XYZ file of C-alpha atoms in Angstrom:
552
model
C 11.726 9.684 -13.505
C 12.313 11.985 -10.802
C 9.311 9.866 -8.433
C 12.286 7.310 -8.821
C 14.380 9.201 -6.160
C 12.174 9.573 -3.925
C 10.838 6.172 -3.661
C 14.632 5.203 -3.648
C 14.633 7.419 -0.177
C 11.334 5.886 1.553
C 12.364 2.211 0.198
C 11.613 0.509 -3.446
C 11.127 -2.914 -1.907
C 11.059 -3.348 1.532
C 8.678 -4.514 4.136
C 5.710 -2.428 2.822
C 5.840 -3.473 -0.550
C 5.628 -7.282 0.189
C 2.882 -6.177 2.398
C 1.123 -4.594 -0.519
C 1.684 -7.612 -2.929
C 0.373 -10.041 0.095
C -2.522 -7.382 -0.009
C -3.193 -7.630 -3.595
C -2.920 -11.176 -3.947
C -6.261 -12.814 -2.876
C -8.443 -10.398 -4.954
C -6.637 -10.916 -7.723
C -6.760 -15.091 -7.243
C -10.303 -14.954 -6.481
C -11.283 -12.386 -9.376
C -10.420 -14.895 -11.588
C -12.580 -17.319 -10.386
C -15.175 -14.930 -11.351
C -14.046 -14.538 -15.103
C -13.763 -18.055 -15.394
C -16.598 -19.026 -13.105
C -19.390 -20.104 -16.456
C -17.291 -22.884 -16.740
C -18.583 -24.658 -13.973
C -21.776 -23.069 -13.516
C -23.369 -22.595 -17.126
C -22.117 -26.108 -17.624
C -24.033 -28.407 -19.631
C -24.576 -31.876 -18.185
C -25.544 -35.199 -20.007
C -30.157 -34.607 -20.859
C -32.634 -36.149 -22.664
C -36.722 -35.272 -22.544
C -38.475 -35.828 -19.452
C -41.119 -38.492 -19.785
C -43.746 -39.830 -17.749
C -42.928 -43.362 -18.089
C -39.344 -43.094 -16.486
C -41.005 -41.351 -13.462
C -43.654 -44.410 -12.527
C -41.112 -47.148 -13.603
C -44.328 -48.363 -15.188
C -45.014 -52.048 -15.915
C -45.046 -52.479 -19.991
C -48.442 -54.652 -19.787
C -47.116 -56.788 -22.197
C -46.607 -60.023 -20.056
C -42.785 -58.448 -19.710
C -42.357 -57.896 -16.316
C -41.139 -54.254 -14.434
C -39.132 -52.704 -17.346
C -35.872 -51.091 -16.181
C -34.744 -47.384 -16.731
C -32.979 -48.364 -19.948
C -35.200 -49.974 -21.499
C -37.811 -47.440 -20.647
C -35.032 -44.815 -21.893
C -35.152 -47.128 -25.402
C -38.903 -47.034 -26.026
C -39.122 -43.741 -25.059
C -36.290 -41.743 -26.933
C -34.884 -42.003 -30.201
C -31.425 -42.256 -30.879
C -28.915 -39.941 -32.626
C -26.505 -40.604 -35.335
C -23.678 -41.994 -32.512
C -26.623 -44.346 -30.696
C -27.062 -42.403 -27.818
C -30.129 -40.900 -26.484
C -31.420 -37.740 -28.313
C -31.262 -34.732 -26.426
C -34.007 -33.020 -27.753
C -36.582 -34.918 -28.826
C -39.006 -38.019 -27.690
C -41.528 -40.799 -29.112
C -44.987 -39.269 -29.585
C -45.848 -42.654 -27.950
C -43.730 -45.097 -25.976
C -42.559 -47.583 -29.112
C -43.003 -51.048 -27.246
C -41.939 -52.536 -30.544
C -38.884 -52.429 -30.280
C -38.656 -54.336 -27.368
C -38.487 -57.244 -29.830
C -35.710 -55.997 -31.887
C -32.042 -56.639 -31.125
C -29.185 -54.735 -33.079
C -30.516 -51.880 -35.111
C -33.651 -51.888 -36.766
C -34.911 -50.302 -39.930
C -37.739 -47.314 -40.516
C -37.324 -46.110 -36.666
C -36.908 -42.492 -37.983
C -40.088 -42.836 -39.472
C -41.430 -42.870 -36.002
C -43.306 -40.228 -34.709
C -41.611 -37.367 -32.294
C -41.783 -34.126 -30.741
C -39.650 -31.668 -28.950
C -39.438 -32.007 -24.731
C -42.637 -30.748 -24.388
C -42.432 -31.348 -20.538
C -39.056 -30.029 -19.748
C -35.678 -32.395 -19.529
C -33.802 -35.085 -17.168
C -30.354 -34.023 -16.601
C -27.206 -36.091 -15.930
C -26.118 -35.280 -12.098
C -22.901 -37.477 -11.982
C -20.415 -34.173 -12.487
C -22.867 -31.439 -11.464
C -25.957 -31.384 -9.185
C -27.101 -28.007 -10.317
C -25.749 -25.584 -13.142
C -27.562 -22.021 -14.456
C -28.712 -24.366 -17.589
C -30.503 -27.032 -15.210
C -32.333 -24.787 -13.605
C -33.059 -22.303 -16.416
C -33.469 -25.554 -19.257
C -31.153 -23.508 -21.310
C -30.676 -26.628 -23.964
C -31.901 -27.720 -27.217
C -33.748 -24.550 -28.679
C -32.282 -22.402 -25.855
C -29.438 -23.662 -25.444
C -28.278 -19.713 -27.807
C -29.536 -18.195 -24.687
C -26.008 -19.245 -22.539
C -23.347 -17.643 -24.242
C -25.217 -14.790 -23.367
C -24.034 -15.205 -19.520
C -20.864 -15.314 -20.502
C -21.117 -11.984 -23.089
C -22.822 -9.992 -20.157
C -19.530 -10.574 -18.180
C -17.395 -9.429 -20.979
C -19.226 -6.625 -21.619
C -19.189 -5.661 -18.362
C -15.294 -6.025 -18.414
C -15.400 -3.572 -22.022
C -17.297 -0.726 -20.353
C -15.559 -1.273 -16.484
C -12.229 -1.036 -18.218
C -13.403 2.460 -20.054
C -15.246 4.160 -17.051
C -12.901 2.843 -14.495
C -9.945 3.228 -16.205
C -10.824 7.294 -16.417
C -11.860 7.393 -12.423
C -9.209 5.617 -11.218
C -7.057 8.415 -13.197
C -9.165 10.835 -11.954
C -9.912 9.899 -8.420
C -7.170 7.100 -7.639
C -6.262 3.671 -7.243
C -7.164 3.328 -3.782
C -10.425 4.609 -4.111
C -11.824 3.060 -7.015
C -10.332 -0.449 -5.756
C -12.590 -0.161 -2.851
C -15.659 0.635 -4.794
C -15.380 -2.472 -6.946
C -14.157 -4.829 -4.123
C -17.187 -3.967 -2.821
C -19.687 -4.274 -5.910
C -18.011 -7.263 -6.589
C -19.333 -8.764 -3.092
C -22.532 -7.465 -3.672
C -23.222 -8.212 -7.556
C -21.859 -11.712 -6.864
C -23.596 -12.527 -3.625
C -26.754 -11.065 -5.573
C -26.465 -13.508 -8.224
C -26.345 -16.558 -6.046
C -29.658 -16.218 -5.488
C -30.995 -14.806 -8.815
C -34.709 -15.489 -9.302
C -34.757 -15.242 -13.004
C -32.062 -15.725 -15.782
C -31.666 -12.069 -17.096
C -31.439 -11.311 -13.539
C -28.427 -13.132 -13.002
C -27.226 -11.766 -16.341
C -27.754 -8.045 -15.078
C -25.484 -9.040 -12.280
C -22.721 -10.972 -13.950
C -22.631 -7.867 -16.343
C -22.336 -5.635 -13.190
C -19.434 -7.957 -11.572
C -17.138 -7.977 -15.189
C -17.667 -4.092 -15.259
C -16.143 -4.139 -10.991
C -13.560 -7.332 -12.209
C -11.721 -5.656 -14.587
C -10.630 -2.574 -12.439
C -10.205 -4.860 -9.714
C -7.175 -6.768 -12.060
C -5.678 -3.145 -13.025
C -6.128 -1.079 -10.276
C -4.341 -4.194 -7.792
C -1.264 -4.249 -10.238
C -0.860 -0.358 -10.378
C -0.872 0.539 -6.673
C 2.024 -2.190 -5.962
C 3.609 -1.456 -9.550
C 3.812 2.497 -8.598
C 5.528 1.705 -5.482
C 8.118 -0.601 -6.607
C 11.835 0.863 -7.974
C 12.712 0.428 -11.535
C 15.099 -2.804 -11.152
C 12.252 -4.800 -9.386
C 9.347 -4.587 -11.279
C 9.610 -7.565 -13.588
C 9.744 -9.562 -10.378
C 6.797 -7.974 -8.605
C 4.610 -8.032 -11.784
C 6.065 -11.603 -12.332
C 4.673 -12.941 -9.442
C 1.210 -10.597 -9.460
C 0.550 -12.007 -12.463
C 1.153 -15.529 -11.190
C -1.771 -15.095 -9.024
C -3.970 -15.658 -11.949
C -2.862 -19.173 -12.120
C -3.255 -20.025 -8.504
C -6.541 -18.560 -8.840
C -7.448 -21.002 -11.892
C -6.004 -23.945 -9.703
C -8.415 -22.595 -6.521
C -11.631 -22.842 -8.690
C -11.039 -26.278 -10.087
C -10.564 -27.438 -6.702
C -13.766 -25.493 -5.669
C -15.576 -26.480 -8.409
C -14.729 -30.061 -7.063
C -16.143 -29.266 -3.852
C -19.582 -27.514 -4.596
C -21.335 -29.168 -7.414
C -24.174 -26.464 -6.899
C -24.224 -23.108 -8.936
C -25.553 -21.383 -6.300
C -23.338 -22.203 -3.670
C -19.844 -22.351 -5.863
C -21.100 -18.524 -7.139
C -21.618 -17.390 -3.218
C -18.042 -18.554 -2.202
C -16.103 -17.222 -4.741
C -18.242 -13.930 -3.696
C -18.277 -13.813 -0.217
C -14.954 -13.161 0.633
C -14.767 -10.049 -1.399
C -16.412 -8.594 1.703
C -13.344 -9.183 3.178
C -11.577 -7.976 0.941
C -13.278 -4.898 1.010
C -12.031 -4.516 4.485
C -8.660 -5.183 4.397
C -8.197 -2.322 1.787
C -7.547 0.321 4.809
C -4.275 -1.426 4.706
C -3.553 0.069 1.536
C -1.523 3.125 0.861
C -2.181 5.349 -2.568
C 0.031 5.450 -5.146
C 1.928 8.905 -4.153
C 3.494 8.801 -7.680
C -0.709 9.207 -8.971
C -0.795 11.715 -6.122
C 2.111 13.788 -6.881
C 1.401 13.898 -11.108
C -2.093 14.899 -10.389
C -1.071 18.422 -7.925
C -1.523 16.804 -4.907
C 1.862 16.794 -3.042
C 0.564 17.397 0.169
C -1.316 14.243 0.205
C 1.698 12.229 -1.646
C 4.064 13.519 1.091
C 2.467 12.284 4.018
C 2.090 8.478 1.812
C 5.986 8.842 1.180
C 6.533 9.482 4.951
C 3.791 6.468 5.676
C 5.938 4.330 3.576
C 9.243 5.256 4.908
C 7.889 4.741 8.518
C 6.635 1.021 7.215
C 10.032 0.404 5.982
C 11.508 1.213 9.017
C 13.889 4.271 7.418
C 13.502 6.878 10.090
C 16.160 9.334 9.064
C 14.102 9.540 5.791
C 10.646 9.863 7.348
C 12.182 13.330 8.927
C 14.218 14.688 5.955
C 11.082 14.246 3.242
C 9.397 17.591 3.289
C 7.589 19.637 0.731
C 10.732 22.542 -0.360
C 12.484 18.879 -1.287
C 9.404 17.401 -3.057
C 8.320 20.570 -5.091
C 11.999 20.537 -6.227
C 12.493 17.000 -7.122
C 9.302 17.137 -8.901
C 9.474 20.467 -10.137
C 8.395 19.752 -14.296
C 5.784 16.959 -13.373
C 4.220 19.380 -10.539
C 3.848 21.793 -13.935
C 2.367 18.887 -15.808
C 0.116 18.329 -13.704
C -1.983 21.644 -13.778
C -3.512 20.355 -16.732
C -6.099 17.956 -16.758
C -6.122 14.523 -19.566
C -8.450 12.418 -21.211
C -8.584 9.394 -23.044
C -7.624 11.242 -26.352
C -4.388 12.180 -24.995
C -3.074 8.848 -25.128
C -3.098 9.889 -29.743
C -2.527 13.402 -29.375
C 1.684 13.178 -29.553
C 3.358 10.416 -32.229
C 5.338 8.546 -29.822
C 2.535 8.038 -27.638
C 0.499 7.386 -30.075
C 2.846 4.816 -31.509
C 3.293 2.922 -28.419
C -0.342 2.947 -27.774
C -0.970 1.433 -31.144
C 1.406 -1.145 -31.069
C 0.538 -2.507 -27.396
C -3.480 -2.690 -28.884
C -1.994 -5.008 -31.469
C -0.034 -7.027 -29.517
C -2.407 -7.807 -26.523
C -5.091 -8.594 -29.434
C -2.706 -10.969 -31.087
C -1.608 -12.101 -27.580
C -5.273 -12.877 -26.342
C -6.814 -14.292 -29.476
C -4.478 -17.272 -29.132
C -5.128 -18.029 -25.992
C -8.741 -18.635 -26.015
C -8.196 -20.687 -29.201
C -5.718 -22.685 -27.466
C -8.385 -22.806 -24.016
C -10.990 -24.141 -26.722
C -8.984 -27.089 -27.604
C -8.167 -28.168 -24.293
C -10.746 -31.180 -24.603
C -7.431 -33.203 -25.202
C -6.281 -33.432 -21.824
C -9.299 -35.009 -20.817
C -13.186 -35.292 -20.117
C -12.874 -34.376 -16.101
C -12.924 -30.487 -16.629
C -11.974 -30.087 -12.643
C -8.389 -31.730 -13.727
C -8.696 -30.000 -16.616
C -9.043 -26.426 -14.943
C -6.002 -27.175 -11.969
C -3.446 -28.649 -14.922
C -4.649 -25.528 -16.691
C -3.247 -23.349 -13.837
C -0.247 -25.275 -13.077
C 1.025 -24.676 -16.406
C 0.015 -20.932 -16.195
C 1.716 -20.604 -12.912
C 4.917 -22.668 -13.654
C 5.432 -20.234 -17.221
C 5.104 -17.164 -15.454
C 7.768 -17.980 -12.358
C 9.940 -19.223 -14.406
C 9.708 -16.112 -16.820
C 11.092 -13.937 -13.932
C 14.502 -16.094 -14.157
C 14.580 -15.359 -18.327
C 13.424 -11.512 -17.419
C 16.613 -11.549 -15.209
C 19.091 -11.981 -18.388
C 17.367 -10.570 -21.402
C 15.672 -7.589 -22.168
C 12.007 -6.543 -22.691
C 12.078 -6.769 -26.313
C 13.642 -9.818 -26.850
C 12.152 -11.689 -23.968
C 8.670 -10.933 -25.716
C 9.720 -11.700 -29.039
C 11.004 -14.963 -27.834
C 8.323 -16.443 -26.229
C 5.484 -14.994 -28.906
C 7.422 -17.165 -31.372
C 7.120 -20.007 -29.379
C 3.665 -19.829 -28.876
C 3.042 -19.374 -32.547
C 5.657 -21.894 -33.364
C 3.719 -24.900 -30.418
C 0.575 -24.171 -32.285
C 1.236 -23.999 -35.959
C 3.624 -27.326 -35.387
C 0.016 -28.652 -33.326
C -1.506 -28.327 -36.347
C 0.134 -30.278 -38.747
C 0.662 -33.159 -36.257
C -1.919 -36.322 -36.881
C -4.908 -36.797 -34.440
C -4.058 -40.138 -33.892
C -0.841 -39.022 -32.003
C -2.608 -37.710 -28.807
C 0.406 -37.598 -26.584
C 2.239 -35.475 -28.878
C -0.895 -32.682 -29.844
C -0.776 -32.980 -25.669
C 2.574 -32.104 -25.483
C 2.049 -28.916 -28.011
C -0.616 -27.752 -26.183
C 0.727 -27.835 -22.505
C 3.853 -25.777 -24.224
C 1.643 -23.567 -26.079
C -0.558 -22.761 -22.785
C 2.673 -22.086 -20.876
C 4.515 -19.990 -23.595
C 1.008 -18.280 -24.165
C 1.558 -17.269 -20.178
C 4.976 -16.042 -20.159
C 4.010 -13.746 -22.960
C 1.544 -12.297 -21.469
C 3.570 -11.583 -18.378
C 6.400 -10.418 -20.404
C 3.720 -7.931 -22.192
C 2.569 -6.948 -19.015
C 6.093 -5.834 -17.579
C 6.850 -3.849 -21.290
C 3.056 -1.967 -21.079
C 3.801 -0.513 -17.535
C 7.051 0.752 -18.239
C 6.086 2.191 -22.053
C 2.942 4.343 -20.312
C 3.271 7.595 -18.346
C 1.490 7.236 -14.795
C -1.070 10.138 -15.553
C -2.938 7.668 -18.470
C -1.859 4.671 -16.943
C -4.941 3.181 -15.893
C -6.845 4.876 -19.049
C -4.379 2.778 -21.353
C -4.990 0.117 -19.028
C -9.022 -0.251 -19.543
C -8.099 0.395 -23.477
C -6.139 -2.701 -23.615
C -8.392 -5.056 -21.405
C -11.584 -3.902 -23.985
C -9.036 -4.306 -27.031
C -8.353 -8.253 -25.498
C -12.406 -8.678 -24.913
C -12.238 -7.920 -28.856
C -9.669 -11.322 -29.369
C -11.316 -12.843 -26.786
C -14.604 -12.939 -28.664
C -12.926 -13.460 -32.427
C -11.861 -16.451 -30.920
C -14.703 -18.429 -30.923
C -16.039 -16.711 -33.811
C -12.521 -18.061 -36.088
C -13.577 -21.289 -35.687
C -16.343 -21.264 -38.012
C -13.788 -21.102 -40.626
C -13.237 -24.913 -40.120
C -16.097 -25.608 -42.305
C -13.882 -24.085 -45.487
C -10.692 -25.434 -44.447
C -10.385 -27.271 -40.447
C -6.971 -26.041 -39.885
C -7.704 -22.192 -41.013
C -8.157 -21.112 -37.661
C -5.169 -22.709 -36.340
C -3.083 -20.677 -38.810
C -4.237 -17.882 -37.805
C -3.749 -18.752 -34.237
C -0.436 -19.281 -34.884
C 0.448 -16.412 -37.163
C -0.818 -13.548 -35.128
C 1.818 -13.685 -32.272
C 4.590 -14.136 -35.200
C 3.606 -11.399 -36.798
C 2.889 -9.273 -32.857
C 6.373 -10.336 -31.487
C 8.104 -8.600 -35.091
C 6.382 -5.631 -34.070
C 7.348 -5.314 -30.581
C 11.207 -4.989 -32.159
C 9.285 -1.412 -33.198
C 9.082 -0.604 -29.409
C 11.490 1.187 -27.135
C 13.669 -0.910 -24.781
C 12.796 -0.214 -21.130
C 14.684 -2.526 -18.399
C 15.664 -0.638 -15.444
C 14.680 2.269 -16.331
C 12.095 4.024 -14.197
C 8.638 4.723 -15.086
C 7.592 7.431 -17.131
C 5.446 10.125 -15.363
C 4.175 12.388 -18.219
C 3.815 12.231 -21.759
C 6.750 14.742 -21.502
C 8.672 11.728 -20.556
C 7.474 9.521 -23.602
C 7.665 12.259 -25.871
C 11.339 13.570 -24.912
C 12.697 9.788 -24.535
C 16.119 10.319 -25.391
C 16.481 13.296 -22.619
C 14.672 11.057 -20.869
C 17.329 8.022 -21.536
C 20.201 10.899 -20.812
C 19.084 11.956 -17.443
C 18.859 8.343 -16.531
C 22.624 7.729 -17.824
C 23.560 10.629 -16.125
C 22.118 10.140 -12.971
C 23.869 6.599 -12.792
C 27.103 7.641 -13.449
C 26.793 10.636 -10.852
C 26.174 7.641 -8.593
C 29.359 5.840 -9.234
C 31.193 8.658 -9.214
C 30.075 9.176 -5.963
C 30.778 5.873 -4.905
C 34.433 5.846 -5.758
């Protein structure tokens, strides 16, 4: 709390925090190319079994002319269930028989077959090249690709641990710069990846670099920013994720190669990398951890940026130590991840923010599997995707504006549960409709997460904020993968999942009614802070009406 008059000296939003947030913005757009980036690259074109005949365009010998492709594709390949080519399989021995044959035919599974023996032929219309093209991961490796995209979130579940405790231990700044830069490198490296586990290696090494690279972004403009405008900033950091959804559809669009989509959503983190000098440590971090020398010259740095002179020459370090007399105390002691369970209201808040991120993030991928309805052309699919994202989470700043935290988050987690439970019960024949239900459910599903986003920053003290950070990115990679895994249950009952979809953030938004109210209040510093909330609440109260005392 006491950070809070400081930063109201040196300026809570002025010139140098837009300048932070214009900072921030392009990693954070481009990192989420990178989370999403298997999309387009381990996708999995249109294939059947290479055969020879199809090469030569080989005359049939049997007084029938020069055969086409499809009818070489006919006597060649069998066909499944829905008449189409099989994927993964071929004739023994090109059936010229059926040649003769119109409509179907009888005893043609009877025909001999084998597996593609000589590789595949893939579709090219959508994608030239993709990881599976050039790795055949199909038919009885096809299991091999989700592994791609497992590396990356396992990279994100051990990132968010280790860098969570460095960037509490050494900074923001600092451990920003590190995984701007591994980013650049582990992505550039897996452009040109000679070998599939290769190119898993380094997709594992860019989710461990992505995930600080979302937290540590948010925290250094978040820390700088005064109590009244943080919904706002964190609104529209967080709407950065949709532009950056948007950016790789239309990328996608553009470079049908894996190789070359994978190098330009890498090679700019170079740049990136770069423009970090521009950055300016969170003197908050740098105060609670006993550096005050080093957080005083930042404060002065920042007051000079916002052009407040007079306050650049009366910070010094008598005022400092003074202001921040109980968190310089604090911070004589060093923490760990355990701390964040060693007091009950801590521990409380901690639990409760696990539960609701899981119950926030498993809907979201179940809604993101089911997004087939807008469409086959997955680059529309991807942009509409982030428009909808985008649009939510802008217009959640206006609802932030005239309701609470609590509230705000219970509203819109009742929504989403509400868009998809009604989804399910609605016909399939009534496509517009389950449409409809989806597009809200993507955007509530947004908003939410925003609104969570906000509440988490202001429930958790600065010295384990980035430790509680990485503890609720792994805790989403846990809904994240149950996902997927839920909709296995469709074989007992096809709506099952669905239920549970839409239960979860039901039961989540009761249970942030269990949470503490924060709007406008400034951030907690300590666990002091958390612990002693009501002094906390009454030095706030205080401290306001000293001010309009003062004004009258």
């Amino acid at each position: 709390m006491a950070f809070e008059e400081l930063l109201n000296e040196v300026g809570g939003l002025g010139k140098f925090q837009i300048l932070q947030m214009l900072l921030a913005f392009p990693p954070l757009m481009m990192v989420v190319c990178h989370i999403l980036l298997e999309n387009f690259t381990a996708a999995i074109p249109g294939h059947h079994c290479w055969v020879r005949i199809l090469d030569n365009d080989t005359d049939s010998g049997n007084d029938t002319g020069t055969l086409g492709p499809e009818v070489l594709l006919r006597i060649s390949i069998p066909l499944d269930s829905n008449l189409k080519p099989e994927k993964c399989r071929r004739y023994l021995h090109p059936q010229w028989q059926l040649l003769h044959l119109n409509g179907t035919f009888p005893n043609v599974t009877d025909l001999d077959t084998e597996p593609c023996v000589d590789g595949w032929v893939y579709d090219q219309s959508s994608f030239s090249h993709t990881i599976v093209t050039e790795w055949d991961l199909v038919c009885d490796y096809q299991s091999q690709k989700p592994l791609v995209q497992f590396a990356f979130m396992a990279g994100m579940l051990l990132g968010g641990f280790l860098y969570g405790y460095l960037s509490d231990r050494f900074g923001r700044k600092l451990i920003l710069r590190w995984c701007l830069l591994q980013l650049a490198i582990s992505g550039t490296c897996a452009a040109f990846a000679p070998n599939f586990l290769v190119y898993c290696f380094l997709r594992f090494w860019s989710g461990c670099s992505a995930v600080a690279i979302l937290s540590n972004n948010s925290m250094i403009v978040v820390e700088w920013t005064r109590a009244q405008s943080k919904a706002m900033v964190i609104s529209v950091i967080t709407c950065a994720t949709g532009i950056g959804q948007i950016i790789l559809g239309g990328l996608a669009f553009v470079f049908r190669e894996w190789r070359t989509l994978q190098l330009v959503v890498s090679v700019p983190f170079f740049v990136f990398f770069l423009s970090t000098w521009c950055l300016v440590e969170s003197a908050r971090w740098l105060i609670i951890t006993n550096k005050p020398a080093k957080g005083l010259k930042e404060l002065k740095k920042v007051a000079h940026r916002n052009g407040l002179k007079n306050a650049e020459a009366t910070l010094n370090m008598e005022g400092l130590r003074e202001t921040m007399k109980e968190e310089l105390e604090v911070a004589q002691t060093n923490t760990t991840l355990l701390d964040l369970f060693r007091t009950p209201k801590l521990r409380k808040r901690m639990c409760l923010l696990a539960f609701v991120r899981f119950a926030n993030t498993m809907p979201f991928y179940g809604i993101f599997i089911n997004l087939q309805h807008f469409g086959n052309n997955i680059f529309l699919f991807q942009v509409i995707f982030g428009v909808l994202s985008t649009l939510a989470r802008s217009l959640l700043f206006i609802v932030m504006n005239h309701m609470d935290r609590r509230p705000t988050q219970m509203l819109f987690m009742f929504l989403v549960g509400i868009s998809i439970l009604a989804n399910t019960f609605v016909p399939q024949d009534m496509q517009i409709l389950r449409v409809t239900l989806g597009s809200l459910g993507i955007g509530f599903i947004a908003a939410s997460i925003t609104s969570y986003s906000v509440h988490s920053f202001e429930l958790i003290p600065t010295l384990l904020r980035a430790k509680a950070s990485g503890l609720e990115l792994m805790v989403s990679r846990f809904g994240a993968a149950l996902a997927p895994l839920l909709m296995t249950l469709v074989v007992y009952q096809p709506i099952l999942p669905w239920i549970i979809y839409g239960v979860s953030p039901i039961i989540a938004g009761l249970v942030v009614f269990f949470q503490p109210e924060t709007k406008n209040l400034p951030l907690p510093d300590t666990i002091q802070d958390v612990e002693n909330h009501k002094n906390f609440l009454r030095k706030v109260n205080e401290k306001e009406a000293y001010i309009k005392v003062t004004k009258l």
